[in-house]
Tab-separated table of C-alpha atoms in Angstrom:
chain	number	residue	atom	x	y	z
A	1460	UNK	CA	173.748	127.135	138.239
A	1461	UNK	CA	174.956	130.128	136.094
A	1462	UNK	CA	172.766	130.581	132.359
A	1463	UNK	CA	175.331	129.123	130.640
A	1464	UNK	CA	175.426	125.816	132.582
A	1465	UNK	CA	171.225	125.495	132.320
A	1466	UNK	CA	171.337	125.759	128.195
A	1467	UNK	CA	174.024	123.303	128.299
A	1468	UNK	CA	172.147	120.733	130.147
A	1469	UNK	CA	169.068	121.904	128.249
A	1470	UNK	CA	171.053	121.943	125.187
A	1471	UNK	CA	171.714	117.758	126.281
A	1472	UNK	CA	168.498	116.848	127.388
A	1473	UNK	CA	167.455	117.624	124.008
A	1474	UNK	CA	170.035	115.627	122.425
A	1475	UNK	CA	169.110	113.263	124.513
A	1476	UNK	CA	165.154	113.045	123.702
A	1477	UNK	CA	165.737	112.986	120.803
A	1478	UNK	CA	167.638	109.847	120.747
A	1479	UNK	CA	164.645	108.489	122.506
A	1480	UNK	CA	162.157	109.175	120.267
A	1481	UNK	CA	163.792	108.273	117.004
A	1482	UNK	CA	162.588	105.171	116.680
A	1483	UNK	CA	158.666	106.374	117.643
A	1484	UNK	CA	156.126	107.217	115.165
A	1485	UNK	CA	156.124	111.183	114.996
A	1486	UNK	CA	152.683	111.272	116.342
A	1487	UNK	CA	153.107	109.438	119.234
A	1488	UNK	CA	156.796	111.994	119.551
A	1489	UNK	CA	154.582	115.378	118.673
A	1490	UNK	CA	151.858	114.266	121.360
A	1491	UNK	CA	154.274	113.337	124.063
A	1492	UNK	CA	156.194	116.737	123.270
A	1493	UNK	CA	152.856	118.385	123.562
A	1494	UNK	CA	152.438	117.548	127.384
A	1495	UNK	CA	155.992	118.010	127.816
A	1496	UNK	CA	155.697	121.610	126.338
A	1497	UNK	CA	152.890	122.079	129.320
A	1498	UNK	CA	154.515	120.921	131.611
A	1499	UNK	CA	157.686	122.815	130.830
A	1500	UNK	CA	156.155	125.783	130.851
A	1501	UNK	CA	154.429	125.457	133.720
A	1502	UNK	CA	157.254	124.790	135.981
A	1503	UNK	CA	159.061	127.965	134.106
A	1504	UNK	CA	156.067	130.274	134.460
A	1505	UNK	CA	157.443	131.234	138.429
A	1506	UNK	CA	160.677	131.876	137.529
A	1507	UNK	CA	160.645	133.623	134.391
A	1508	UNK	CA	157.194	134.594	133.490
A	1509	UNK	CA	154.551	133.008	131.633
A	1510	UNK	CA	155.618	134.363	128.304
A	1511	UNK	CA	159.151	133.675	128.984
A	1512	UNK	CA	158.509	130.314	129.911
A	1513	UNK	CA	156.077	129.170	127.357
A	1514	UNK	CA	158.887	130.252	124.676
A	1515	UNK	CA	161.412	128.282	126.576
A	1516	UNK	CA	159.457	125.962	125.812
A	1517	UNK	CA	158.482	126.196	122.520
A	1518	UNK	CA	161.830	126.368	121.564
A	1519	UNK	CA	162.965	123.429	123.497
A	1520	UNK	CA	160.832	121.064	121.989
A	1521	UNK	CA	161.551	122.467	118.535
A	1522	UNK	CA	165.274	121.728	119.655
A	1523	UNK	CA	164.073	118.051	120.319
A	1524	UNK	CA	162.084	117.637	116.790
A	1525	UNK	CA	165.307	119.180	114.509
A	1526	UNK	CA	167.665	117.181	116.561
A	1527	UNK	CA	165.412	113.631	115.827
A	1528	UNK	CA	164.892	114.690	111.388
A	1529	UNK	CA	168.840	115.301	111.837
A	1530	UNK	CA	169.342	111.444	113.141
A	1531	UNK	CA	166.563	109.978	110.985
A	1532	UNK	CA	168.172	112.025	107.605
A	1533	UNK	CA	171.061	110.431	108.731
């Protein structure tokens, strides 16, 4: 899988959970996103490094939580 094809399909899982947890209360979203963020990172943390990895992350769930205020704004 080259780069380009992982932040696509990171790019729609996103999308994608984010359609899932629109209708959930945000703190019931924020603490499922928290373990996902973990767990994320810990899978990462091999391939590209702990730092690395826990940005990934980081910025993945962020992807997930501006993706679900853009479908509840709208």
């Amino acid at each position: 899988m080259t780069p380009q094809m992982f932040a696509e399909r990171c790019a729609a899982a996103a999308a994608d959970l984010a359609l899932i947890y629109a209708g959930e209360p945000e703190e019931k979203m924020l603490a499922a996103l928290s373990q996902t963020r973990r767990n994320l990172a810990a899978e990462l943390t091999e391939t590209f490094g702990a730092e690395a990895a826990a940005m990934f992350a980081d910025r993945f769930v962020a992807a997930i939580v501006g993706r679900r205020r853009q479908l509840l704004l709208n």
